[in-house]
């Protein structure tokens, strides 16, 4: 069965209730009070000195606090003092230091995790770079996930999107690659290559590994990826 538009991934990646396993862990956002899948929330931890830091890889020991709101909502809660109160309740202490640039720290940490994952995929040979190579692989049906830099040209995107649809036997579906919240400079520096504008993942396992940090970053930026049954569209650009 063909995957729906804008979803190049198998059902274990699709963010729909039907695709989620019953045992999928959920966490409660300390600001909104809403419960959501852990993969869309960001974990915060307190250092021994009480400094609040992002734990983008969820590896820091001890108690953590989870946020599921967008960066703008997070920044507003910080400015209003609501965040510190919520953190004090979560960590059961008021002896905490919350940096004024915490929203930016969280975004940078999430971005770093995504870029590190792309770098790992490149080293193991799962990442395809170069417009011509991507087009050839896409037409041959060897691309599971197609990604574009934020500042990629419309013409360049359209050509690769079309090649991808041809390879997936999905012409006329409107299926398109996803637009990353990163420009070509950020991608080029992170991957150590010149002018990285388009990227592709060769298999669904690699695509799933990349989608995990990408979905979390996009959710934090307030640009959730469309549901599997939603209309095809690119992830919105950020400033």
PDB file of C-alpha atoms in Angstrom:
ATOM      1  CA  UNK A   1       0.000   0.000   0.000  1.00  0.00           C
ATOM      2  CA  UNK A   2       1.397   3.384  -0.951  1.00  0.00           C
ATOM      3  CA  UNK A   3       2.274   5.773   1.847  1.00  0.00           C
ATOM      4  CA  UNK A   4       0.191   8.965   1.920  1.00  0.00           C
ATOM      5  CA  UNK A   5       1.501  12.241   0.386  1.00  0.00           C
ATOM      6  CA  UNK A   6       4.491  13.870   2.111  1.00  0.00           C
ATOM      7  CA  UNK A   7       5.075  10.714   4.148  1.00  0.00           C
ATOM      8  CA  UNK A   8       7.978   8.770   2.699  1.00  0.00           C
ATOM      9  CA  UNK A   9       8.182   6.586   5.741  1.00  0.00           C
ATOM     10  CA  UNK A  10       6.649   3.358   6.909  1.00  0.00           C
ATOM     11  CA  UNK A  11       3.895   3.245   9.509  1.00  0.00           C
ATOM     12  CA  UNK A  12       6.352   3.095  12.395  1.00  0.00           C
ATOM     13  CA  UNK A  13       7.302   6.698  11.576  1.00  0.00           C
ATOM     14  CA  UNK A  14       3.879   8.175  10.873  1.00  0.00           C
ATOM     15  CA  UNK A  15       2.643  10.352  13.698  1.00  0.00           C
ATOM     16  CA  UNK A  16      -0.911   9.029  13.872  1.00  0.00           C
ATOM     17  CA  UNK A  17      -2.760   7.311  16.715  1.00  0.00           C
ATOM     18  CA  UNK A  18      -3.195   4.190  14.601  1.00  0.00           C
ATOM     19  CA  UNK A  19       0.544   3.964  13.990  1.00  0.00           C
ATOM     20  CA  UNK A  20       1.585   4.422  17.610  1.00  0.00           C
ATOM     21  CA  UNK A  21       2.255   1.427  19.742  1.00  0.00           C
ATOM     22  CA  UNK A  22       0.164   1.140  22.880  1.00  0.00           C
ATOM     23  CA  UNK A  23       3.326   1.117  24.957  1.00  0.00           C
ATOM     24  CA  UNK A  24       4.714   4.341  23.463  1.00  0.00           C
ATOM     25  CA  UNK A  25       5.930   6.467  26.398  1.00  0.00           C
ATOM     26  CA  UNK A  26       4.188   9.748  27.062  1.00  0.00           C
ATOM     27  CA  UNK A  27       5.119  12.686  29.248  1.00  0.00           C
ATOM     28  CA  UNK A  28       3.237  15.630  30.717  1.00  0.00           C
ATOM     29  CA  UNK A  29       4.251  19.170  29.776  1.00  0.00           C
ATOM     30  CA  UNK A  30       4.897  21.209  32.928  1.00  0.00           C
ATOM     31  CA  UNK A  31       3.552  24.356  31.244  1.00  0.00           C
ATOM     32  CA  UNK A  32       0.445  23.243  29.367  1.00  0.00           C
ATOM     33  CA  UNK A  33      -0.406  20.254  31.547  1.00  0.00           C
ATOM     34  CA  UNK A  34      -1.058  18.231  28.397  1.00  0.00           C
ATOM     35  CA  UNK A  35       0.258  14.716  27.886  1.00  0.00           C
ATOM     36  CA  UNK A  36       1.948  13.880  24.587  1.00  0.00           C
ATOM     37  CA  UNK A  37       4.321  11.320  23.089  1.00  0.00           C
ATOM     38  CA  UNK A  38       7.745  11.663  24.594  1.00  0.00           C
ATOM     39  CA  UNK A  39       9.337  12.051  21.163  1.00  0.00           C
ATOM     40  CA  UNK A  40       7.714  15.480  20.681  1.00  0.00           C
ATOM     41  CA  UNK A  41       8.633  16.886  24.098  1.00  0.00           C
ATOM     42  CA  UNK A  42      11.913  18.350  25.342  1.00  0.00           C
ATOM     43  CA  UNK A  43      13.508  17.273  28.617  1.00  0.00           C
ATOM     44  CA  UNK A  44      15.001  19.856  30.961  1.00  0.00           C
ATOM     45  CA  UNK A  45      17.347  19.006  33.813  1.00  0.00           C
ATOM     46  CA  UNK A  46      18.901  20.876  36.711  1.00  0.00           C
ATOM     47  CA  UNK A  47      22.664  20.869  37.228  1.00  0.00           C
ATOM     48  CA  UNK A  48      24.054  20.274  40.751  1.00  0.00           C
ATOM     49  CA  UNK A  49      24.197  24.067  41.103  1.00  0.00           C
ATOM     50  CA  UNK A  50      20.528  24.400  40.091  1.00  0.00           C
ATOM     51  CA  UNK A  51      21.082  25.698  36.549  1.00  0.00           C
ATOM     52  CA  UNK A  52      18.326  24.565  34.170  1.00  0.00           C
ATOM     53  CA  UNK A  53      19.689  23.017  30.985  1.00  0.00           C
ATOM     54  CA  UNK A  54      18.193  21.240  27.951  1.00  0.00           C
ATOM     55  CA  UNK A  55      18.730  17.485  27.804  1.00  0.00           C
ATOM     56  CA  UNK A  56      18.070  16.997  24.100  1.00  0.00           C
ATOM     57  CA  UNK A  57      19.365  13.429  24.098  1.00  0.00           C
ATOM     58  CA  UNK A  58      17.510  12.445  27.282  1.00  0.00           C
ATOM     59  CA  UNK A  59      20.629  10.969  28.827  1.00  0.00           C
ATOM     60  CA  UNK A  60      21.238  13.155  31.876  1.00  0.00           C
ATOM     61  CA  UNK A  61      20.674  11.337  35.180  1.00  0.00           C
ATOM     62  CA  UNK A  62      18.189  12.362  37.833  1.00  0.00           C
ATOM     63  CA  UNK A  63      14.834  14.080  37.746  1.00  0.00           C
ATOM     64  CA  UNK A  64      13.743  15.815  34.575  1.00  0.00           C
ATOM     65  CA  UNK A  65      10.968  18.181  33.535  1.00  0.00           C
ATOM     66  CA  UNK A  66       9.273  18.045  30.147  1.00  0.00           C
ATOM     67  CA  UNK A  67       8.001  20.853  27.921  1.00  0.00           C
ATOM     68  CA  UNK A  68       5.754  20.356  24.920  1.00  0.00           C
ATOM     69  CA  UNK A  69       5.002  23.957  23.964  1.00  0.00           C
ATOM     70  CA  UNK A  70       6.502  25.921  21.095  1.00  0.00           C
ATOM     71  CA  UNK A  71       9.538  28.137  21.484  1.00  0.00           C
ATOM     72  CA  UNK A  72       7.380  31.277  21.429  1.00  0.00           C
ATOM     73  CA  UNK A  73       5.142  29.914  24.194  1.00  0.00           C
ATOM     74  CA  UNK A  74       8.193  28.786  26.128  1.00  0.00           C
ATOM     75  CA  UNK A  75       9.764  32.239  25.895  1.00  0.00           C
ATOM     76  CA  UNK A  76       6.519  33.893  26.975  1.00  0.00           C
ATOM     77  CA  UNK A  77       6.259  31.608  29.993  1.00  0.00           C
ATOM     78  CA  UNK A  78       9.854  32.431  30.900  1.00  0.00           C
ATOM     79  CA  UNK A  79       9.251  36.186  30.648  1.00  0.00           C
ATOM     80  CA  UNK A  80       6.088  35.976  32.751  1.00  0.00           C
ATOM     81  CA  UNK A  81       7.745  33.933  35.497  1.00  0.00           C
ATOM     82  CA  UNK A  82       5.434  31.000  34.838  1.00  0.00           C
ATOM     83  CA  UNK A  83       8.286  28.753  33.746  1.00  0.00           C
ATOM     84  CA  UNK A  84      10.261  29.116  36.947  1.00  0.00           C
ATOM     85  CA  UNK A  85       7.211  28.295  39.043  1.00  0.00           C
ATOM     86  CA  UNK A  86       6.505  25.214  36.965  1.00  0.00           C
ATOM     87  CA  UNK A  87      10.126  24.120  37.246  1.00  0.00           C
ATOM     88  CA  UNK A  88      10.121  24.630  40.994  1.00  0.00           C
ATOM     89  CA  UNK A  89       7.138  22.314  41.291  1.00  0.00           C
ATOM     90  CA  UNK A  90       8.695  19.747  38.957  1.00  0.00           C
ATOM     91  CA  UNK A  91      12.059  19.675  40.724  1.00  0.00           C
ATOM     92  CA  UNK A  92      10.533  20.257  44.162  1.00  0.00           C
ATOM     93  CA  UNK A  93      12.846  23.180  44.885  1.00  0.00           C
ATOM     94  CA  UNK A  94      12.870  26.900  44.266  1.00  0.00           C
ATOM     95  CA  UNK A  95      16.667  27.049  44.275  1.00  0.00           C
ATOM     96  CA  UNK A  96      16.944  27.089  40.499  1.00  0.00           C
ATOM     97  CA  UNK A  97      18.673  29.333  37.978  1.00  0.00           C
ATOM     98  CA  UNK A  98      16.855  29.855  34.690  1.00  0.00           C
ATOM     99  CA  UNK A  99      18.869  31.586  31.991  1.00  0.00           C
ATOM    100  CA  UNK A 100      17.168  34.268  29.941  1.00  0.00           C
ATOM    101  CA  UNK A 101      18.393  32.595  26.754  1.00  0.00           C
ATOM    102  CA  UNK A 102      17.063  29.148  27.681  1.00  0.00           C
ATOM    103  CA  UNK A 103      14.650  29.075  24.685  1.00  0.00           C
ATOM    104  CA  UNK A 104      17.603  29.605  22.350  1.00  0.00           C
ATOM    105  CA  UNK A 105      19.662  27.010  24.228  1.00  0.00           C
ATOM    106  CA  UNK A 106      16.907  24.461  23.716  1.00  0.00           C
ATOM    107  CA  UNK A 107      16.674  25.187  19.985  1.00  0.00           C
ATOM    108  CA  UNK A 108      20.445  24.956  19.585  1.00  0.00           C
ATOM    109  CA  UNK A 109      20.554  21.655  21.473  1.00  0.00           C
ATOM    110  CA  UNK A 110      17.772  20.136  19.366  1.00  0.00           C
ATOM    111  CA  UNK A 111      19.421  21.372  16.176  1.00  0.00           C
ATOM    112  CA  UNK A 112      22.735  19.866  17.237  1.00  0.00           C
ATOM    113  CA  UNK A 113      21.126  16.464  17.781  1.00  0.00           C
ATOM    114  CA  UNK A 114      19.582  16.559  14.305  1.00  0.00           C
ATOM    115  CA  UNK A 115      22.839  17.596  12.650  1.00  0.00           C
ATOM    116  CA  UNK A 116      24.781  14.953  14.557  1.00  0.00           C
ATOM    117  CA  UNK A 117      22.317  12.314  13.379  1.00  0.00           C
ATOM    118  CA  UNK A 118      22.717  13.451   9.761  1.00  0.00           C
ATOM    119  CA  UNK A 119      26.483  13.259  10.208  1.00  0.00           C
ATOM    120  CA  UNK A 120      26.231   9.726  11.551  1.00  0.00           C
ATOM    121  CA  UNK A 121      24.044   8.677   8.631  1.00  0.00           C
ATOM    122  CA  UNK A 122      26.599  10.130   6.221  1.00  0.00           C
ATOM    123  CA  UNK A 123      29.407   8.168   7.858  1.00  0.00           C
ATOM    124  CA  UNK A 124      27.566   4.853   7.584  1.00  0.00           C
ATOM    125  CA  UNK A 125      26.601   5.528   3.980  1.00  0.00           C
ATOM    126  CA  UNK A 126      22.860   6.077   4.441  1.00  0.00           C
ATOM    127  CA  UNK A 127      22.896   9.773   3.499  1.00  0.00           C
ATOM    128  CA  UNK A 128      22.835  10.712  -0.179  1.00  0.00           C
ATOM    129  CA  UNK A 129      24.234  14.123  -1.167  1.00  0.00           C
ATOM    130  CA  UNK A 130      24.533  15.943  -4.477  1.00  0.00           C
ATOM    131  CA  UNK A 131      21.622  16.971  -6.657  1.00  0.00           C
ATOM    132  CA  UNK A 132      22.492  14.684  -9.564  1.00  0.00           C
ATOM    133  CA  UNK A 133      23.117  11.658  -7.379  1.00  0.00           C
ATOM    134  CA  UNK A 134      19.908  12.218  -5.422  1.00  0.00           C
ATOM    135  CA  UNK A 135      17.939  12.569  -8.661  1.00  0.00           C
ATOM    136  CA  UNK A 136      19.360   9.312 -10.032  1.00  0.00           C
ATOM    137  CA  UNK A 137      18.720   7.409  -6.814  1.00  0.00           C
ATOM    138  CA  UNK A 138      15.244   8.923  -6.465  1.00  0.00           C
ATOM    139  CA  UNK A 139      14.210   7.919  -9.995  1.00  0.00           C
ATOM    140  CA  UNK A 140      15.404   4.426  -9.249  1.00  0.00           C
ATOM    141  CA  UNK A 141      13.200   4.197  -6.165  1.00  0.00           C
ATOM    142  CA  UNK A 142      16.199   4.142  -3.809  1.00  0.00           C
ATOM    143  CA  UNK A 143      15.238   7.175  -1.680  1.00  0.00           C
ATOM    144  CA  UNK A 144      13.134   6.760   1.468  1.00  0.00           C
ATOM    145  CA  UNK A 145      13.198  10.381   2.625  1.00  0.00           C
ATOM    146  CA  UNK A 146      13.956  13.556   0.682  1.00  0.00           C
ATOM    147  CA  UNK A 147      15.021  16.731   2.493  1.00  0.00           C
ATOM    148  CA  UNK A 148      15.656  20.289   1.290  1.00  0.00           C
ATOM    149  CA  UNK A 149      17.579  23.135   2.911  1.00  0.00           C
ATOM    150  CA  UNK A 150      15.455  26.075   3.985  1.00  0.00           C
ATOM    151  CA  UNK A 151      16.966  28.276   1.277  1.00  0.00           C
ATOM    152  CA  UNK A 152      16.847  25.725  -1.535  1.00  0.00           C
ATOM    153  CA  UNK A 153      15.506  27.157  -4.771  1.00  0.00           C
ATOM    154  CA  UNK A 154      11.951  26.340  -5.765  1.00  0.00           C
ATOM    155  CA  UNK A 155      13.158  25.017  -9.096  1.00  0.00           C
ATOM    156  CA  UNK A 156      15.696  22.699  -7.459  1.00  0.00           C
ATOM    157  CA  UNK A 157      13.100  21.349  -5.057  1.00  0.00           C
ATOM    158  CA  UNK A 158      10.559  20.736  -7.783  1.00  0.00           C
ATOM    159  CA  UNK A 159      12.982  18.761  -9.937  1.00  0.00           C
ATOM    160  CA  UNK A 160      13.994  16.440  -7.113  1.00  0.00           C
ATOM    161  CA  UNK A 161      10.437  16.130  -5.853  1.00  0.00           C
ATOM    162  CA  UNK A 162       9.375  15.031  -9.322  1.00  0.00           C
ATOM    163  CA  UNK A 163      12.222  12.493  -9.557  1.00  0.00           C
ATOM    164  CA  UNK A 164      11.211  11.132  -6.156  1.00  0.00           C
ATOM    165  CA  UNK A 165       7.587  10.724  -7.207  1.00  0.00           C
ATOM    166  CA  UNK A 166       8.652   8.925 -10.365  1.00  0.00           C
ATOM    167  CA  UNK A 167      10.768   6.475  -8.393  1.00  0.00           C
ATOM    168  CA  UNK A 168       7.941   5.859  -5.959  1.00  0.00           C
ATOM    169  CA  UNK A 169       5.392   5.449  -8.747  1.00  0.00           C
ATOM    170  CA  UNK A 170       3.522   8.363  -7.194  1.00  0.00           C
ATOM    171  CA  UNK A 171       3.225  10.827 -10.050  1.00  0.00           C
ATOM    172  CA  UNK A 172       0.267  13.142  -9.583  1.00  0.00           C
ATOM    173  CA  UNK A 173       0.199  12.560  -5.818  1.00  0.00           C
ATOM    174  CA  UNK A 174       1.737  15.908  -4.878  1.00  0.00           C
ATOM    175  CA  UNK A 175       4.210  14.097  -2.654  1.00  0.00           C
ATOM    176  CA  UNK A 176       7.190  16.310  -1.822  1.00  0.00           C
ATOM    177  CA  UNK A 177      10.348  16.341   0.194  1.00  0.00           C
ATOM    178  CA  UNK A 178      10.452  18.060   3.563  1.00  0.00           C
ATOM    179  CA  UNK A 179      11.945  21.510   4.014  1.00  0.00           C
ATOM    180  CA  UNK A 180      14.378  21.599   6.922  1.00  0.00           C
ATOM    181  CA  UNK A 181      14.517  24.531   9.368  1.00  0.00           C
ATOM    182  CA  UNK A 182      18.209  24.874   8.423  1.00  0.00           C
ATOM    183  CA  UNK A 183      19.877  26.676   5.551  1.00  0.00           C
ATOM    184  CA  UNK A 184      22.581  25.336   3.265  1.00  0.00           C
ATOM    185  CA  UNK A 185      25.355  26.987   5.273  1.00  0.00           C
ATOM    186  CA  UNK A 186      24.376  25.209   8.493  1.00  0.00           C
ATOM    187  CA  UNK A 187      24.114  21.879   6.691  1.00  0.00           C
ATOM    188  CA  UNK A 188      27.409  22.359   4.855  1.00  0.00           C
ATOM    189  CA  UNK A 189      29.328  23.239   8.019  1.00  0.00           C
ATOM    190  CA  UNK A 190      27.825  20.350   9.978  1.00  0.00           C
ATOM    191  CA  UNK A 191      28.504  17.760   7.273  1.00  0.00           C
ATOM    192  CA  UNK A 192      31.855  19.122   6.158  1.00  0.00           C
ATOM    193  CA  UNK A 193      30.765  19.406   2.536  1.00  0.00           C
ATOM    194  CA  UNK A 194      30.353  22.360   0.180  1.00  0.00           C
ATOM    195  CA  UNK A 195      26.921  23.709  -0.679  1.00  0.00           C
ATOM    196  CA  UNK A 196      24.675  21.053   0.862  1.00  0.00           C
ATOM    197  CA  UNK A 197      21.224  22.039  -0.387  1.00  0.00           C
ATOM    198  CA  UNK A 198      19.422  18.702  -0.751  1.00  0.00           C
ATOM    199  CA  UNK A 199      19.748  15.472   1.214  1.00  0.00           C
ATOM    200  CA  UNK A 200      18.199  12.043   0.939  1.00  0.00           C
ATOM    201  CA  UNK A 201      18.055   8.931   3.106  1.00  0.00           C
ATOM    202  CA  UNK A 202      18.513   5.627   1.358  1.00  0.00           C
ATOM    203  CA  UNK A 203      16.350   3.399   3.529  1.00  0.00           C
ATOM    204  CA  UNK A 204      13.431   3.637   5.910  1.00  0.00           C
ATOM    205  CA  UNK A 205      15.434   2.672   8.996  1.00  0.00           C
ATOM    206  CA  UNK A 206      17.791   5.602   8.407  1.00  0.00           C
ATOM    207  CA  UNK A 207      14.836   7.867   7.619  1.00  0.00           C
ATOM    208  CA  UNK A 208      13.206   6.927  10.915  1.00  0.00           C
ATOM    209  CA  UNK A 209      16.382   7.757  12.817  1.00  0.00           C
ATOM    210  CA  UNK A 210      16.488  11.209  11.223  1.00  0.00           C
ATOM    211  CA  UNK A 211      12.784  11.860  11.606  1.00  0.00           C
ATOM    212  CA  UNK A 212      12.928  11.431  15.382  1.00  0.00           C
ATOM    213  CA  UNK A 213      15.090  14.534  16.096  1.00  0.00           C
ATOM    214  CA  UNK A 214      13.545  16.395  13.164  1.00  0.00           C
ATOM    215  CA  UNK A 215       9.998  16.005  14.486  1.00  0.00           C
ATOM    216  CA  UNK A 216      11.063  17.170  17.936  1.00  0.00           C
ATOM    217  CA  UNK A 217      12.817  20.247  16.553  1.00  0.00           C
ATOM    218  CA  UNK A 218       9.927  21.145  14.269  1.00  0.00           C
ATOM    219  CA  UNK A 219       7.425  20.719  17.099  1.00  0.00           C
ATOM    220  CA  UNK A 220       9.457  23.064  19.307  1.00  0.00           C
ATOM    221  CA  UNK A 221       9.622  25.618  16.490  1.00  0.00           C
ATOM    222  CA  UNK A 222       5.839  25.458  16.205  1.00  0.00           C
ATOM    223  CA  UNK A 223       5.858  23.723  12.829  1.00  0.00           C
ATOM    224  CA  UNK A 224       4.573  20.202  13.336  1.00  0.00           C
ATOM    225  CA  UNK A 225       4.918  17.910  10.356  1.00  0.00           C
ATOM    226  CA  UNK A 226       1.563  17.025   8.776  1.00  0.00           C
ATOM    227  CA  UNK A 227      -0.241  13.893   9.861  1.00  0.00           C
ATOM    228  CA  UNK A 228      -0.156  10.953   7.504  1.00  0.00           C
ATOM    229  CA  UNK A 229      -3.731  11.626   6.418  1.00  0.00           C
ATOM    230  CA  UNK A 230      -3.295  15.378   6.122  1.00  0.00           C
ATOM    231  CA  UNK A 231      -2.777  17.469   2.987  1.00  0.00           C
ATOM    232  CA  UNK A 232       0.681  17.438   1.396  1.00  0.00           C
ATOM    233  CA  UNK A 233       2.740  20.471   2.285  1.00  0.00           C
ATOM    234  CA  UNK A 234       6.265  21.392   3.246  1.00  0.00           C
ATOM    235  CA  UNK A 235       7.275  22.101   6.795  1.00  0.00           C
ATOM    236  CA  UNK A 236       7.076  25.916   7.163  1.00  0.00           C
ATOM    237  CA  UNK A 237      10.176  28.050   7.118  1.00  0.00           C
ATOM    238  CA  UNK A 238      11.555  29.704  10.233  1.00  0.00           C
ATOM    239  CA  UNK A 239      13.395  32.957  10.628  1.00  0.00           C
TER     240      UNK A 239
END
